């Protein structure tokens, strides 16, 4: 059995325990069948793709009527690090890929400065479809969509989540405090370290403000230290 099989098994065991604790026996026995089938069990990247397929055909909220493409997220199915933004913008909506506009290019540079590639991490959003005119996603849209990001986190099991800006930070930390107060200090969400930092589009909009960039870099250095990236 290779390392991926092992990871898949222990991942599945955790999920079964969770479903058992929730008193959901159907899932447990159905999934137990999958455990017995063993070699035919889909690996995490396939399961991530299954979630993405459901997101692409999702019609749960009105954003699905105005989107061009849903943007499920992309990256490594066993990433130690996830970056989570608020919702796709125009460029992301056009391509179905997260963080590919100006803010996304800056995020890519930040990731590289951390000695990582986009393919090493997982990049996603709390809301998977673009809100019209780039407005913030509202509470109902976040509540309707949040199951998908939870499934992705549950599958990937990152060691650190970097929340980009107010919306994902408030969602994960269940707070109304602002990003300026919260950034730069590790918090926790369901046993996972969360590092809130400024959204890259805020940095792009305030290009002349070097302090903001320095702040983000300090936050990322803490993440690197935690993950043992030298
Ligand atoms: N802003 C976000 O929050 N997410 C994206 O994917 C792009 C811009």
PDB file of C-alpha atoms in Angstrom, residues 19-226:
ATOM      1  CA  UNK A  19     -20.380  10.589  10.788  1.00  0.00           C
ATOM      2  CA  UNK A  20     -20.746   7.978  13.532  1.00  0.00           C
ATOM      3  CA  UNK A  21     -20.519  10.672  16.188  1.00  0.00           C
ATOM      4  CA  UNK A  22     -23.201  12.578  14.309  1.00  0.00           C
ATOM      5  CA  UNK A  23     -25.348   9.431  14.404  1.00  0.00           C
ATOM      6  CA  UNK A  24     -25.415   9.099  10.609  1.00  0.00           C
ATOM      7  CA  UNK A  25     -25.186   5.353  10.101  1.00  0.00           C
ATOM      8  CA  UNK A  26     -26.161   5.239   6.431  1.00  0.00           C
ATOM      9  CA  UNK A  27     -23.107   7.132   5.330  1.00  0.00           C
ATOM     10  CA  UNK A  28     -20.930   5.062   7.626  1.00  0.00           C
ATOM     11  CA  UNK A  29     -22.117   1.733   6.286  1.00  0.00           C
ATOM     12  CA  UNK A  30     -22.147   2.932   2.698  1.00  0.00           C
ATOM     13  CA  UNK A  31     -18.638   4.315   3.043  1.00  0.00           C
ATOM     14  CA  UNK A  32     -17.534   1.178   4.868  1.00  0.00           C
ATOM     15  CA  UNK A  33     -18.345  -0.624   1.620  1.00  0.00           C
ATOM     16  CA  UNK A  34     -15.921   1.686  -0.101  1.00  0.00           C
ATOM     17  CA  UNK A  35     -13.272   0.850   2.496  1.00  0.00           C
ATOM     18  CA  UNK A  36     -13.700  -2.845   1.804  1.00  0.00           C
ATOM     19  CA  UNK A  37     -13.445  -2.169  -1.934  1.00  0.00           C
ATOM     20  CA  UNK A  38     -10.104  -0.543  -1.023  1.00  0.00           C
ATOM     21  CA  UNK A  39      -8.187  -0.335  -4.317  1.00  0.00           C
ATOM     22  CA  UNK A  40     -11.205   1.089  -6.109  1.00  0.00           C
ATOM     23  CA  UNK A  41     -11.528   3.922  -3.541  1.00  0.00           C
ATOM     24  CA  UNK A  42     -11.071   7.272  -5.241  1.00  0.00           C
ATOM     25  CA  UNK A  43      -7.910   9.108  -4.191  1.00  0.00           C
ATOM     26  CA  UNK A  44      -8.227  12.628  -2.697  1.00  0.00           C
ATOM     27  CA  UNK A  45      -7.599  14.439  -5.985  1.00  0.00           C
ATOM     28  CA  UNK A  46     -10.498  12.530  -7.591  1.00  0.00           C
ATOM     29  CA  UNK A  47     -12.748  13.335  -4.628  1.00  0.00           C
ATOM     30  CA  UNK A  48     -11.727  16.980  -4.911  1.00  0.00           C
ATOM     31  CA  UNK A  49     -12.676  16.841  -8.582  1.00  0.00           C
ATOM     32  CA  UNK A  50     -16.046  15.347  -7.628  1.00  0.00           C
ATOM     33  CA  UNK A  51     -16.682  18.303  -5.323  1.00  0.00           C
ATOM     34  CA  UNK A  52     -15.621  20.646  -8.143  1.00  0.00           C
ATOM     35  CA  UNK A  53     -18.058  18.969 -10.540  1.00  0.00           C
ATOM     36  CA  UNK A  54     -20.909  19.520  -8.059  1.00  0.00           C
ATOM     37  CA  UNK A  55     -19.894  23.159  -7.657  1.00  0.00           C
ATOM     38  CA  UNK A  56     -19.831  23.683 -11.435  1.00  0.00           C
ATOM     39  CA  UNK A  57     -23.392  22.423 -11.761  1.00  0.00           C
ATOM     40  CA  UNK A  58     -24.660  24.047  -8.536  1.00  0.00           C
ATOM     41  CA  UNK A  59     -27.931  25.990  -8.775  1.00  0.00           C
ATOM     42  CA  UNK A  60     -28.468  26.600  -5.063  1.00  0.00           C
ATOM     43  CA  UNK A  61     -28.461  30.395  -5.241  1.00  0.00           C
ATOM     44  CA  UNK A  62     -29.124  33.184  -7.738  1.00  0.00           C
ATOM     45  CA  UNK A  63     -25.390  33.745  -8.330  1.00  0.00           C
ATOM     46  CA  UNK A  64     -25.557  30.654 -10.534  1.00  0.00           C
ATOM     47  CA  UNK A  65     -27.797  32.594 -12.933  1.00  0.00           C
ATOM     48  CA  UNK A  66     -25.353  35.435 -13.457  1.00  0.00           C
ATOM     49  CA  UNK A  67     -22.027  33.570 -13.346  1.00  0.00           C
ATOM     50  CA  UNK A  68     -20.139  32.559 -16.472  1.00  0.00           C
ATOM     51  CA  UNK A  69     -18.158  29.889 -14.650  1.00  0.00           C
ATOM     52  CA  UNK A  70     -18.256  28.642 -11.106  1.00  0.00           C
ATOM     53  CA  UNK A  71     -14.779  28.698  -9.554  1.00  0.00           C
ATOM     54  CA  UNK A  72     -14.314  25.634  -7.332  1.00  0.00           C
ATOM     55  CA  UNK A  73     -10.656  26.280  -6.428  1.00  0.00           C
ATOM     56  CA  UNK A  74      -7.417  24.687  -7.523  1.00  0.00           C
ATOM     57  CA  UNK A  75      -4.269  23.159  -6.162  1.00  0.00           C
ATOM     58  CA  UNK A  76      -2.851  20.256  -4.248  1.00  0.00           C
ATOM     59  CA  UNK A  77      -5.310  17.808  -2.692  1.00  0.00           C
ATOM     60  CA  UNK A  78      -2.948  17.217   0.236  1.00  0.00           C
ATOM     61  CA  UNK A  79      -1.725  20.789   0.645  1.00  0.00           C
ATOM     62  CA  UNK A  80      -0.471  21.909   4.053  1.00  0.00           C
ATOM     63  CA  UNK A  81      -1.530  25.429   3.198  1.00  0.00           C
ATOM     64  CA  UNK A  82      -4.804  26.834   1.877  1.00  0.00           C
ATOM     65  CA  UNK A  83      -5.441  30.421   0.782  1.00  0.00           C
ATOM     66  CA  UNK A  84      -9.103  31.370   1.009  1.00  0.00           C
ATOM     67  CA  UNK A  85     -10.576  34.521  -0.491  1.00  0.00           C
ATOM     68  CA  UNK A  86     -14.114  35.822  -0.605  1.00  0.00           C
ATOM     69  CA  UNK A  87     -15.540  35.153  -4.072  1.00  0.00           C
ATOM     70  CA  UNK A  88     -14.394  35.125  -7.702  1.00  0.00           C
ATOM     71  CA  UNK A  89     -14.013  38.414  -9.555  1.00  0.00           C
ATOM     72  CA  UNK A  90     -14.462  39.144 -13.261  1.00  0.00           C
ATOM     73  CA  UNK A  91     -11.287  37.406 -14.458  1.00  0.00           C
ATOM     74  CA  UNK A  92     -11.914  34.348 -12.310  1.00  0.00           C
ATOM     75  CA  UNK A  93     -15.509  34.153 -13.511  1.00  0.00           C
ATOM     76  CA  UNK A  94     -14.306  34.301 -17.116  1.00  0.00           C
ATOM     77  CA  UNK A  95     -11.784  31.482 -16.652  1.00  0.00           C
ATOM     78  CA  UNK A  96     -13.197  29.349 -13.837  1.00  0.00           C
ATOM     79  CA  UNK A  97      -9.860  29.593 -11.979  1.00  0.00           C
ATOM     80  CA  UNK A  98      -9.350  31.382  -8.632  1.00  0.00           C
ATOM     81  CA  UNK A  99      -7.111  34.411  -8.238  1.00  0.00           C
ATOM     82  CA  UNK A 100      -5.989  34.978 -11.818  1.00  0.00           C
ATOM     83  CA  UNK A 101      -6.653  38.747 -12.102  1.00  0.00           C
ATOM     84  CA  UNK A 102      -4.337  41.478 -10.800  1.00  0.00           C
ATOM     85  CA  UNK A 103      -4.895  40.484  -7.181  1.00  0.00           C
ATOM     86  CA  UNK A 104      -4.338  36.865  -8.156  1.00  0.00           C
ATOM     87  CA  UNK A 105      -1.045  37.681  -9.829  1.00  0.00           C
ATOM     88  CA  UNK A 106       0.073  39.355  -6.629  1.00  0.00           C
ATOM     89  CA  UNK A 107      -1.044  36.306  -4.633  1.00  0.00           C
ATOM     90  CA  UNK A 108       1.017  34.116  -6.983  1.00  0.00           C
ATOM     91  CA  UNK A 109       4.071  36.320  -6.310  1.00  0.00           C
ATOM     92  CA  UNK A 110       3.469  36.056  -2.558  1.00  0.00           C
ATOM     93  CA  UNK A 111       3.278  32.249  -2.830  1.00  0.00           C
ATOM     94  CA  UNK A 112       6.534  32.169  -4.797  1.00  0.00           C
ATOM     95  CA  UNK A 113       8.195  34.442  -2.246  1.00  0.00           C
ATOM     96  CA  UNK A 114       7.236  31.785   0.308  1.00  0.00           C
ATOM     97  CA  UNK A 115       9.318  29.335  -1.771  1.00  0.00           C
ATOM     98  CA  UNK A 116       6.168  27.556  -2.936  1.00  0.00           C
ATOM     99  CA  UNK A 117       4.280  27.200  -6.218  1.00  0.00           C
ATOM    100  CA  UNK A 118       0.532  27.548  -6.720  1.00  0.00           C
ATOM    101  CA  UNK A 119       0.432  23.791  -7.253  1.00  0.00           C
ATOM    102  CA  UNK A 120       1.849  23.200  -3.761  1.00  0.00           C
ATOM    103  CA  UNK A 121      -1.060  24.947  -2.024  1.00  0.00           C
ATOM    104  CA  UNK A 122      -4.826  25.007  -2.456  1.00  0.00           C
ATOM    105  CA  UNK A 123      -6.486  28.280  -3.457  1.00  0.00           C
ATOM    106  CA  UNK A 124     -10.207  28.764  -3.073  1.00  0.00           C
ATOM    107  CA  UNK A 125     -12.978  31.089  -1.973  1.00  0.00           C
ATOM    108  CA  UNK A 126     -15.793  30.968   0.568  1.00  0.00           C
ATOM    109  CA  UNK A 127     -18.283  31.679  -2.245  1.00  0.00           C
ATOM    110  CA  UNK A 128     -17.719  29.912  -5.547  1.00  0.00           C
ATOM    111  CA  UNK A 129     -19.602  32.159  -7.983  1.00  0.00           C
ATOM    112  CA  UNK A 130     -19.031  35.799  -8.820  1.00  0.00           C
ATOM    113  CA  UNK A 131     -21.378  38.297  -7.180  1.00  0.00           C
ATOM    114  CA  UNK A 132     -22.534  40.779  -9.868  1.00  0.00           C
ATOM    115  CA  UNK A 133     -20.469  43.983 -10.131  1.00  0.00           C
ATOM    116  CA  UNK A 134     -17.892  42.505  -7.767  1.00  0.00           C
ATOM    117  CA  UNK A 135     -19.978  43.340  -4.722  1.00  0.00           C
ATOM    118  CA  UNK A 136     -19.265  41.445  -1.515  1.00  0.00           C
ATOM    119  CA  UNK A 137     -21.080  38.133  -1.184  1.00  0.00           C
ATOM    120  CA  UNK A 138     -23.992  38.498   1.227  1.00  0.00           C
ATOM    121  CA  UNK A 139     -24.781  36.396   4.291  1.00  0.00           C
ATOM    122  CA  UNK A 140     -27.280  34.168   2.491  1.00  0.00           C
ATOM    123  CA  UNK A 141     -24.844  33.460  -0.353  1.00  0.00           C
ATOM    124  CA  UNK A 142     -22.109  32.614   2.141  1.00  0.00           C
ATOM    125  CA  UNK A 143     -24.416  30.325   4.105  1.00  0.00           C
ATOM    126  CA  UNK A 144     -25.682  28.634   0.952  1.00  0.00           C
ATOM    127  CA  UNK A 145     -22.182  28.015  -0.392  1.00  0.00           C
ATOM    128  CA  UNK A 146     -20.160  27.332   2.743  1.00  0.00           C
ATOM    129  CA  UNK A 147     -20.671  23.556   2.634  1.00  0.00           C
ATOM    130  CA  UNK A 148     -18.334  23.353  -0.366  1.00  0.00           C
ATOM    131  CA  UNK A 149     -15.371  25.051   1.303  1.00  0.00           C
ATOM    132  CA  UNK A 150     -15.977  22.903   4.377  1.00  0.00           C
ATOM    133  CA  UNK A 151     -15.857  19.761   2.235  1.00  0.00           C
ATOM    134  CA  UNK A 152     -12.639  20.939   0.601  1.00  0.00           C
ATOM    135  CA  UNK A 153     -11.025  21.660   3.972  1.00  0.00           C
ATOM    136  CA  UNK A 154     -12.244  18.366   5.366  1.00  0.00           C
ATOM    137  CA  UNK A 155     -10.673  16.505   2.457  1.00  0.00           C
ATOM    138  CA  UNK A 156      -7.406  18.439   2.178  1.00  0.00           C
ATOM    139  CA  UNK A 157      -6.831  18.773   5.925  1.00  0.00           C
ATOM    140  CA  UNK A 158      -4.410  21.704   5.678  1.00  0.00           C
ATOM    141  CA  UNK A 159      -2.167  22.637   8.581  1.00  0.00           C
ATOM    142  CA  UNK A 160      -2.711  26.343   7.935  1.00  0.00           C
ATOM    143  CA  UNK A 161      -5.470  28.390   6.333  1.00  0.00           C
ATOM    144  CA  UNK A 162      -4.596  31.924   5.271  1.00  0.00           C
ATOM    145  CA  UNK A 163      -7.780  33.991   5.139  1.00  0.00           C
ATOM    146  CA  UNK A 164      -7.571  36.881   2.707  1.00  0.00           C
ATOM    147  CA  UNK A 165      -9.451  39.946   3.909  1.00  0.00           C
ATOM    148  CA  UNK A 166     -12.505  40.482   6.072  1.00  0.00           C
ATOM    149  CA  UNK A 167     -15.034  38.097   4.579  1.00  0.00           C
ATOM    150  CA  UNK A 168     -13.254  34.750   4.928  1.00  0.00           C
ATOM    151  CA  UNK A 169     -11.658  35.876   8.196  1.00  0.00           C
ATOM    152  CA  UNK A 170     -15.021  36.708   9.746  1.00  0.00           C
ATOM    153  CA  UNK A 171     -16.504  33.505   8.385  1.00  0.00           C
ATOM    154  CA  UNK A 172     -13.843  31.217   9.875  1.00  0.00           C
ATOM    155  CA  UNK A 173     -13.322  33.072  13.123  1.00  0.00           C
ATOM    156  CA  UNK A 174     -16.971  33.894  13.688  1.00  0.00           C
ATOM    157  CA  UNK A 175     -16.204  37.474  14.566  1.00  0.00           C
ATOM    158  CA  UNK A 176     -17.198  40.941  13.467  1.00  0.00           C
ATOM    159  CA  UNK A 177     -13.721  42.349  14.154  1.00  0.00           C
ATOM    160  CA  UNK A 178     -11.861  43.769  11.179  1.00  0.00           C
ATOM    161  CA  UNK A 179      -8.838  42.414   9.363  1.00  0.00           C
ATOM    162  CA  UNK A 180      -6.573  45.246  10.531  1.00  0.00           C
ATOM    163  CA  UNK A 181      -7.088  44.153  14.133  1.00  0.00           C
ATOM    164  CA  UNK A 182      -6.969  40.432  13.417  1.00  0.00           C
ATOM    165  CA  UNK A 183      -4.115  40.059  10.932  1.00  0.00           C
ATOM    166  CA  UNK A 184      -0.737  38.785  11.964  1.00  0.00           C
ATOM    167  CA  UNK A 185      -1.820  36.522  14.785  1.00  0.00           C
ATOM    168  CA  UNK A 186      -2.570  32.840  14.452  1.00  0.00           C
ATOM    169  CA  UNK A 187      -6.091  31.838  15.406  1.00  0.00           C
ATOM    170  CA  UNK A 188      -7.726  28.428  15.215  1.00  0.00           C
ATOM    171  CA  UNK A 189     -10.614  26.923  13.316  1.00  0.00           C
ATOM    172  CA  UNK A 190     -11.531  23.305  14.124  1.00  0.00           C
ATOM    173  CA  UNK A 191      -7.948  22.558  15.150  1.00  0.00           C
ATOM    174  CA  UNK A 192      -6.448  24.198  12.034  1.00  0.00           C
ATOM    175  CA  UNK A 193      -4.250  27.263  12.365  1.00  0.00           C
ATOM    176  CA  UNK A 194      -5.733  30.324  10.680  1.00  0.00           C
ATOM    177  CA  UNK A 195      -3.622  33.307   9.694  1.00  0.00           C
ATOM    178  CA  UNK A 196      -5.725  36.301   8.716  1.00  0.00           C
ATOM    179  CA  UNK A 197      -4.035  38.764   6.376  1.00  0.00           C
ATOM    180  CA  UNK A 198      -4.950  41.572   4.006  1.00  0.00           C
ATOM    181  CA  UNK A 199      -6.626  40.662   0.732  1.00  0.00           C
ATOM    182  CA  UNK A 200      -4.221  41.098  -2.212  1.00  0.00           C
ATOM    183  CA  UNK A 201      -6.750  43.325  -4.013  1.00  0.00           C
ATOM    184  CA  UNK A 202      -6.504  45.721  -1.045  1.00  0.00           C
ATOM    185  CA  UNK A 203      -2.753  45.790  -1.617  1.00  0.00           C
ATOM    186  CA  UNK A 204      -3.276  46.375  -5.347  1.00  0.00           C
ATOM    187  CA  UNK A 205      -5.688  49.237  -4.625  1.00  0.00           C
ATOM    188  CA  UNK A 206      -3.186  50.776  -2.205  1.00  0.00           C
ATOM    189  CA  UNK A 207      -0.084  50.157  -4.241  1.00  0.00           C
ATOM    190  CA  UNK A 208       1.812  53.104  -2.750  1.00  0.00           C
ATOM    191  CA  UNK A 209       1.329  51.829   0.803  1.00  0.00           C
ATOM    192  CA  UNK A 210       4.428  49.755   1.426  1.00  0.00           C
ATOM    193  CA  UNK A 211       3.442  49.089   5.035  1.00  0.00           C
ATOM    194  CA  UNK A 212       0.550  46.876   3.917  1.00  0.00           C
ATOM    195  CA  UNK A 213       2.899  44.724   1.817  1.00  0.00           C
ATOM    196  CA  UNK A 214       5.353  44.519   4.690  1.00  0.00           C
ATOM    197  CA  UNK A 215       2.508  43.442   7.003  1.00  0.00           C
ATOM    198  CA  UNK A 216       1.434  40.671   4.627  1.00  0.00           C
ATOM    199  CA  UNK A 217       5.003  39.478   4.262  1.00  0.00           C
ATOM    200  CA  UNK A 218       5.412  39.375   8.058  1.00  0.00           C
ATOM    201  CA  UNK A 219       2.220  37.294   8.268  1.00  0.00           C
ATOM    202  CA  UNK A 220       3.499  34.910   5.594  1.00  0.00           C
ATOM    203  CA  UNK A 221       6.833  34.567   7.379  1.00  0.00           C
ATOM    204  CA  UNK A 222       4.943  33.355  10.437  1.00  0.00           C
ATOM    205  CA  UNK A 223       3.165  30.807   8.242  1.00  0.00           C
ATOM    206  CA  UNK A 224       6.482  29.684   6.750  1.00  0.00           C
ATOM    207  CA  UNK A 225       8.006  29.304  10.214  1.00  0.00           C
ATOM    208  CA  UNK A 226       5.015  27.250  11.383  1.00  0.00           C
TER     209      UNK A 226
END
